[in-house]
Amino acid sequence: MVNFDLTGKVALVTGGSQGIGLALGIGLAQAGATVCFNCTSENSIQKGLAAYKEAGCTVYGYAADVTDEEQVKNMVEKIHQDIGLIDILVNNAGIIKRIPMLEMTADEFRHVVDVDLNAPFICTKAVLPDMLEKGHGKIINICSMMSELGREMVSAYAAAKGGLKMLTKNIASEYGKYNIQCNGLGPGYIATPLTEALRTPQEDGSRHPFDAFLMSKTPAERWGTPEDLAGPAVFLASDASNFVNGHILYVDGGILAYIGKQP
Ligand code: NAP
Ligand code: GCO
C-alpha cells in the first residue's frame, strides 16, 4: 500500500510561524509527524503556536535566525534534547525585496541571498547527520516561479531561488545513495503576507495591476492558498516519494505551462 503516513517522523519547518510554512507544518502534523517549527522571535513562536493550536495541532516552536550557523546548530541540538533526531527538513524561511537592480544595494542583495539560499545550505548541513544516522531523510526546499522565470525588481530573489533549485539537485546527487531524498516545492503565486503588496486593491477599489496580470497568466485563474501546498509537501515528506529525488514539484495552477490569455 502507498505510504503517506508520517507517524513517528520528526519534521523541522523553517519559517513555520505563518504563511506557507504554517500550512506545511499543519499538513505534516495532520499526516502524523511531530512538527518543530522555526521563526525569528519568541513573539513569532507564540503567534505560530496559537495558529497551530487553532488547527488542532500540538507542535514545538524554536527561535533562530536561519542565516546564523551557530543559532541553527543550537536549535537542532535543542530539538534533539526535546524530541529526537530529525527525519524531515523543510527549508521554507524566506524573504523578498522588490527593488530595481540599479537602486538595490549590494547589502540588500546579499541579505536576500543569505536567507533564501545560504540558510537552506546551513540548515541542511545541520540536519544531514541525523538523516545519515537514521538511514533515511527527506529535504524539501521551497523554491519559486522565480526558480524558472525572471521578472522586474526581484533580481536577488530570482538569483537565490534559481540557486536553491540547483542546490536541491546537488543535495539529491550527493546524498541519494544514503536513502536521503531532496526535492523542491515550487509554489506559484500564493496569498500570504509576502505577496500582500501584489494583491492590495487600488484606492479606487480596482484590482491591483499585478493581480489582474497574474490572472491572465494562471490557467486556474486564482491565487494559490498555502493549503494548496500541504498535500504535495506530505507526498515529498513520505515514503510514497522514496524514488523521487532532485525534482522540483511546481504547484502553480498551471502558470509555467501557459503562454497567457490573449488580451
Ligand atoms: P511569509 O508569510 O513572509 O513568512 C516567511 C516566514 O519566514 C516567517 O515565518 C518568518 O519568520 C520566516 N523567516 C524570515 N526570515 C527568517 C530568518 N532569517 N530566520 C528564520 N525565519 C525567518 O512568507 P511566505 O509567503 O509564507 O513564503 C514562505 C516561503 O515560500 C519563502 O521561501 C518564499 O520565498 C516562498 N514562496 C512564496 C510564494 C508566495 O507567493 N507567497 C511563492 C513561492 C515561494 P517570522 O515569523 O519570525 O518573521
Ligand atoms: C514576486 C512574488 C513572487 C512570489 C513567488 C512566485 O514579487 O514576484 O513575490 O516572487 O513570491 O516567489 O513563485
Short mmCIF file of C-alpha atoms and ligand atoms in Angstrom, two decimals:
data_model
loop_
_atom_site.label_atom_id
_atom_site.label_comp_id
_atom_site.label_asym_id
_atom_site.label_seq_id
_atom_site.Cartn_x
_atom_site.Cartn_y
_atom_site.Cartn_z
CA MET A 1 0.00 0.00 0.00
CA VAL A 2 1.24 3.53 -0.81
CA ASN A 3 2.52 5.07 2.42
CA PHE A 4 1.78 8.75 3.07
CA ASP A 5 1.81 8.24 6.86
CA LEU A 6 4.37 10.35 8.75
CA THR A 7 3.72 8.83 12.17
CA GLY A 8 6.96 8.53 14.13
CA LYS A 9 8.76 11.07 11.96
CA VAL A 10 10.21 14.37 13.30
CA ALA A 11 9.90 17.34 10.93
CA LEU A 12 11.57 20.76 11.13
CA VAL A 13 9.89 23.54 9.14
CA THR A 14 11.87 26.77 8.97
CA GLY A 15 9.78 29.93 8.79
CA GLY A 16 6.84 27.89 10.02
CA SER A 17 5.09 30.55 12.10
CA GLN A 18 2.89 31.89 9.28
CA GLY A 19 2.04 31.71 5.59
CA ILE A 20 3.22 28.73 3.59
CA GLY A 21 5.38 27.33 6.41
CA LEU A 22 2.41 27.27 8.78
CA ALA A 23 0.27 25.40 6.24
CA LEU A 24 3.08 22.91 5.59
CA GLY A 25 3.55 22.37 9.32
CA ILE A 26 -0.15 21.74 9.80
CA GLY A 27 -0.23 19.33 6.86
CA LEU A 28 2.78 17.37 8.12
CA ALA A 29 1.31 17.24 11.64
CA GLN A 30 -2.05 16.04 10.31
CA ALA A 31 -0.16 13.29 8.44
CA GLY A 32 1.31 12.15 11.77
CA ALA A 33 4.66 13.91 12.02
CA THR A 34 5.96 15.55 15.20
CA VAL A 35 6.44 19.09 13.92
CA CYS A 36 9.06 21.57 15.09
CA PHE A 37 8.70 25.00 13.51
CA ASN A 38 11.30 27.74 13.38
CA CYS A 39 10.96 31.51 13.14
CA THR A 40 12.90 34.59 14.19
CA SER A 41 11.49 35.52 17.59
CA GLU A 42 9.65 34.44 20.73
CA ASN A 43 6.79 36.67 19.61
CA SER A 44 6.54 34.77 16.32
CA ILE A 45 6.67 31.48 18.19
CA GLN A 46 3.67 32.48 20.31
CA LYS A 47 1.81 33.62 17.19
CA GLY A 48 2.63 30.35 15.49
CA LEU A 49 1.71 28.16 18.45
CA ALA A 50 -1.70 29.84 18.61
CA ALA A 51 -2.27 29.20 14.90
CA TYR A 52 -1.25 25.54 15.14
CA LYS A 53 -3.46 25.09 18.22
CA GLU A 54 -6.41 26.59 16.33
CA ALA A 55 -5.76 23.96 13.65
CA GLY A 56 -5.78 21.25 16.32
CA CYS A 57 -2.02 20.61 16.11
CA THR A 58 0.42 20.27 19.01
CA VAL A 59 3.82 21.45 17.75
CA TYR A 60 7.09 22.85 19.07
CA GLY A 61 8.49 26.30 18.27
CA TYR A 62 12.18 27.30 18.08
CA ALA A 63 13.51 30.83 17.52
CA ALA A 64 16.68 31.04 15.44
CA ASP A 65 17.92 33.22 12.59
CA VAL A 66 18.46 30.57 9.91
CA THR A 67 21.29 32.60 8.39
CA ASP A 68 23.30 32.20 11.63
CA GLU A 69 25.07 28.81 11.70
CA GLU A 70 25.57 28.81 15.49
CA GLN A 71 21.91 29.60 16.15
CA VAL A 72 20.86 26.83 13.75
CA LYS A 73 23.20 24.31 15.38
CA ASN A 74 21.87 25.26 18.83
CA MET A 75 18.29 24.95 17.60
CA VAL A 76 18.92 21.47 16.18
CA GLU A 77 20.60 20.45 19.46
CA LYS A 78 17.55 21.65 21.43
CA ILE A 79 15.29 19.62 19.12
CA HIS A 80 17.48 16.55 19.76
CA GLN A 81 17.07 17.07 23.52
CA ASP A 82 13.34 17.84 23.37
CA ILE A 83 12.15 15.49 20.62
CA GLY A 84 14.88 13.46 18.91
CA LEU A 85 16.72 13.22 15.59
CA ILE A 86 15.15 14.93 12.57
CA ASP A 87 13.73 12.91 9.65
CA ILE A 88 12.24 15.72 7.54
CA LEU A 89 13.59 19.22 6.87
CA VAL A 90 11.54 21.85 5.07
CA ASN A 91 13.70 24.84 4.09
CA ASN A 92 10.84 27.32 3.87
CA ALA A 93 12.04 30.52 5.59
CA GLY A 94 12.43 33.24 3.01
CA ILE A 95 12.22 36.93 2.26
CA ILE A 96 11.94 39.10 -0.85
CA LYS A 97 12.97 42.67 -1.66
CA ARG A 98 11.27 44.19 -4.72
CA ILE A 99 13.80 46.81 -5.82
CA PRO A 100 15.14 47.63 -9.32
CA MET A 101 18.77 46.47 -9.59
CA LEU A 102 20.07 49.99 -10.13
CA GLU A 103 18.51 51.03 -6.80
CA MET A 104 19.29 47.85 -4.85
CA THR A 105 22.39 47.95 -2.66
CA ALA A 106 24.85 45.05 -2.60
CA ASP A 107 23.96 44.52 1.08
CA GLU A 108 20.26 44.26 0.23
CA PHE A 109 21.10 41.71 -2.49
CA ARG A 110 23.32 39.76 -0.09
CA HIS A 111 20.61 39.74 2.62
CA VAL A 112 18.03 38.13 0.32
CA VAL A 113 20.52 35.53 -0.90
CA ASP A 114 21.59 34.91 2.71
CA VAL A 115 18.08 33.99 3.84
CA ASP A 116 16.80 32.33 0.65
CA LEU A 117 19.89 30.35 -0.40
CA ASN A 118 22.67 30.34 2.19
CA ALA A 119 20.28 29.45 5.03
CA PRO A 120 18.96 26.28 3.30
CA PHE A 121 22.61 25.20 2.96
CA ILE A 122 23.25 25.93 6.65
CA CYS A 123 20.07 24.15 7.84
CA THR A 124 20.62 21.15 5.56
CA LYS A 125 24.22 20.79 6.77
CA ALA A 126 22.99 20.89 10.38
CA VAL A 127 20.37 18.17 9.84
CA LEU A 128 22.12 15.79 7.42
CA PRO A 129 24.00 13.97 10.25
CA ASP A 130 20.61 12.99 11.78
CA MET A 131 19.46 11.55 8.47
CA LEU A 132 22.74 9.70 7.87
CA GLU A 133 22.46 8.18 11.36
CA LYS A 134 18.83 7.16 10.78
CA GLY A 135 19.49 5.77 7.29
CA HIS A 136 16.80 7.92 5.69
CA GLY A 137 15.78 11.56 5.27
CA LYS A 138 13.59 13.99 3.38
CA ILE A 139 14.68 17.50 2.49
CA ILE A 140 12.15 19.83 0.85
CA ASN A 141 13.37 23.20 -0.44
CA ILE A 142 10.71 25.83 -1.08
CA CYS A 143 11.59 27.19 -4.49
CA SER A 144 9.50 29.57 -6.62
CA MET A 145 8.31 30.58 -10.08
CA MET A 146 11.49 32.63 -9.90
CA SER A 147 13.47 29.40 -9.88
CA GLU A 148 12.48 29.29 -13.58
CA LEU A 149 11.42 32.79 -14.60
CA GLY A 150 12.67 36.35 -14.12
CA ARG A 151 10.64 39.44 -13.51
CA GLU A 152 11.37 43.10 -12.88
CA MET A 153 12.55 44.14 -9.40
CA VAL A 154 13.28 40.67 -7.96
CA SER A 155 16.89 40.09 -9.10
CA ALA A 156 18.19 38.92 -5.70
CA TYR A 157 15.18 36.71 -5.06
CA ALA A 158 15.31 35.07 -8.51
CA ALA A 159 19.07 34.52 -8.22
CA ALA A 160 18.56 32.90 -4.81
CA LYS A 161 15.62 30.74 -5.86
CA GLY A 162 17.41 29.68 -9.04
CA GLY A 163 20.37 28.73 -6.89
CA LEU A 164 18.08 26.87 -4.49
CA LYS A 165 16.81 24.76 -7.41
CA MET A 166 20.39 23.74 -8.22
CA LEU A 167 21.29 23.24 -4.53
CA THR A 168 18.31 20.86 -4.40
CA LYS A 169 19.66 18.86 -7.34
CA ASN A 170 23.13 18.80 -5.81
CA ILE A 171 21.97 17.56 -2.41
CA ALA A 172 19.96 14.88 -4.24
CA SER A 173 23.08 13.89 -6.20
CA GLU A 174 25.41 13.81 -3.19
CA TYR A 175 23.16 12.04 -0.64
CA GLY A 176 20.79 9.91 -2.69
CA LYS A 177 22.92 6.83 -2.00
CA TYR A 178 22.17 7.22 1.74
CA ASN A 179 18.41 6.98 1.15
CA ILE A 180 18.04 10.73 1.58
CA GLN A 181 15.74 12.40 -0.94
CA CYS A 182 15.99 16.13 -1.60
CA ASN A 183 13.28 17.76 -3.69
CA GLY A 184 11.89 21.23 -4.26
CA LEU A 185 8.36 22.52 -3.94
CA GLY A 186 7.77 25.42 -6.33
CA PRO A 187 4.71 27.45 -5.33
CA GLY A 188 3.07 29.73 -7.87
CA TYR A 189 1.66 32.98 -6.51
CA ILE A 190 0.25 32.28 -3.06
CA ALA A 191 -1.84 34.63 -0.92
CA THR A 192 0.40 35.22 2.10
CA PRO A 193 1.88 38.31 3.80
CA LEU A 194 4.84 38.05 1.42
CA THR A 195 2.63 38.80 -1.59
CA GLU A 196 0.16 41.17 0.06
CA ALA A 197 1.71 44.14 -1.76
CA LEU A 198 0.82 42.49 -5.10
CA ARG A 199 -2.83 41.93 -4.21
CA THR A 200 -3.95 45.04 -2.32
CA PRO A 201 -6.82 46.73 -4.22
CA GLN A 202 -6.14 50.23 -5.58
CA GLU A 203 -7.51 53.32 -3.85
CA ASP A 204 -10.39 53.43 -6.34
CA GLY A 205 -11.27 49.85 -5.38
CA SER A 206 -9.96 48.37 -8.66
CA ARG A 207 -7.80 45.26 -8.69
CA HIS A 208 -4.03 45.69 -8.21
CA PRO A 209 -2.48 45.72 -11.72
CA PHE A 210 -0.30 42.74 -10.84
CA ASP A 211 -3.35 40.84 -9.59
CA ALA A 212 -5.12 41.32 -12.95
CA PHE A 213 -1.91 40.47 -14.85
CA LEU A 214 -1.39 37.30 -12.84
CA MET A 215 -4.93 36.08 -13.52
CA SER A 216 -4.15 36.35 -17.26
CA LYS A 217 -1.11 34.11 -16.73
CA THR A 218 -2.74 31.49 -14.48
CA PRO A 219 -4.94 28.79 -16.05
CA ALA A 220 -6.59 28.21 -12.64
CA GLU A 221 -7.50 31.95 -12.66
CA ARG A 222 -6.92 32.30 -8.91
CA TRP A 223 -4.14 32.93 -6.40
CA GLY A 224 -2.92 29.81 -4.67
CA THR A 225 -3.56 29.26 -0.98
CA PRO A 226 -0.95 27.96 1.47
CA GLU A 227 -3.19 24.90 1.94
CA ASP A 228 -2.74 24.04 -1.78
CA LEU A 229 0.86 23.17 -0.91
CA ALA A 230 0.26 20.88 2.08
CA GLY A 231 -0.64 17.73 0.11
CA PRO A 232 2.37 17.96 -2.23
CA ALA A 233 4.58 18.53 0.84
CA VAL A 234 3.19 15.43 2.59
CA PHE A 235 3.88 13.44 -0.58
CA LEU A 236 7.51 14.64 -0.73
CA ALA A 237 7.93 14.03 3.04
CA SER A 238 6.52 10.47 2.91
CA ASP A 239 7.72 7.05 1.81
CA ALA A 240 5.43 7.48 -1.21
CA SER A 241 8.18 9.59 -2.80
CA ASN A 242 11.22 7.43 -1.94
CA PHE A 243 12.29 7.23 -5.60
CA VAL A 244 11.64 10.92 -6.32
CA ASN A 245 14.92 12.80 -5.97
CA GLY A 246 16.20 16.12 -7.28
CA HIS A 247 12.76 17.07 -8.60
CA ILE A 248 11.11 20.47 -8.34
CA LEU A 249 7.35 19.92 -7.94
CA TYR A 250 5.64 23.11 -9.13
CA VAL A 251 2.30 23.86 -7.52
CA ASP A 252 1.32 26.88 -9.60
CA GLY A 253 -2.16 26.40 -11.05
CA GLY A 254 -0.53 25.92 -14.46
CA ILE A 255 1.47 29.18 -14.73
CA LEU A 256 4.64 27.53 -16.08
CA ALA A 257 2.62 25.64 -18.70
CA TYR A 258 0.74 28.67 -20.06
CA ILE A 259 1.73 31.40 -22.57
CA GLY A 260 -1.00 33.62 -21.13
CA LYS A 261 -4.50 34.71 -22.05
CA GLN A 262 -4.79 36.74 -25.28
CA PRO A 263 -5.68 40.36 -24.28
P1 NAP B 1 5.91 34.89 4.89
O1 NAP B 1 4.44 34.80 5.12
O2 NAP B 1 6.57 36.23 4.82
O3 NAP B 1 6.65 34.00 6.00
C1 NAP B 1 8.06 33.97 5.99
C2 NAP B 1 8.49 33.13 7.18
O4 NAP B 1 9.91 33.05 7.13
C3 NAP B 1 8.10 33.74 8.52
O5 NAP B 1 7.70 32.71 9.41
C4 NAP B 1 9.42 34.34 9.01
O6 NAP B 1 9.58 34.30 10.42
C5 NAP B 1 10.43 33.39 8.42
N1 NAP B 1 11.76 33.99 8.32
C6 NAP B 1 12.15 35.04 7.56
N2 NAP B 1 13.46 35.29 7.75
C7 NAP B 1 13.91 34.37 8.66
C8 NAP B 1 15.16 34.10 9.26
N3 NAP B 1 16.24 34.82 8.98
N4 NAP B 1 15.24 33.08 10.17
C9 NAP B 1 14.14 32.33 10.46
N5 NAP B 1 12.91 32.53 9.92
C10 NAP B 1 12.82 33.54 9.02
O7 NAP B 1 6.29 34.18 3.51
P2 NAP B 1 5.58 33.02 2.66
O8 NAP B 1 4.82 33.64 1.54
O9 NAP B 1 4.91 32.06 3.57
O10 NAP B 1 6.87 32.34 2.00
C11 NAP B 1 7.47 31.21 2.58
C12 NAP B 1 8.45 30.64 1.56
O11 NAP B 1 7.75 30.37 0.34
C13 NAP B 1 9.57 31.60 1.19
O12 NAP B 1 10.76 30.86 0.97
C14 NAP B 1 9.10 32.21 -0.13
O13 NAP B 1 10.18 32.66 -0.93
C15 NAP B 1 8.43 31.02 -0.74
N6 NAP B 1 7.45 31.31 -1.79
C16 NAP B 1 6.39 32.12 -1.52
C17 NAP B 1 5.44 32.32 -2.53
C18 NAP B 1 4.24 33.21 -2.35
O14 NAP B 1 3.59 33.53 -3.37
N7 NAP B 1 3.89 33.59 -1.13
C19 NAP B 1 5.59 31.69 -3.76
C20 NAP B 1 6.72 30.90 -3.98
C21 NAP B 1 7.64 30.70 -2.97
P3 NAP B 1 8.93 35.42 11.38
O15 NAP B 1 7.51 35.00 11.52
O16 NAP B 1 9.71 35.33 12.65
O17 NAP B 1 9.09 36.73 10.66
C1 GCO B 2 7.01 38.49 -6.82
C2 GCO B 2 6.43 37.47 -5.89
C3 GCO B 2 6.90 36.08 -6.28
C4 GCO B 2 6.30 35.07 -5.34
C5 GCO B 2 6.75 33.70 -5.65
C6 GCO B 2 6.34 33.24 -7.00
O1 GCO B 2 7.25 39.61 -6.38
O2 GCO B 2 7.19 38.13 -8.00
O3 GCO B 2 6.78 37.75 -4.56
O4 GCO B 2 8.28 36.02 -6.30
O5 GCO B 2 6.67 35.35 -4.02
O6 GCO B 2 8.10 33.51 -5.43
O7 GCO B 2 6.58 31.84 -7.09
#
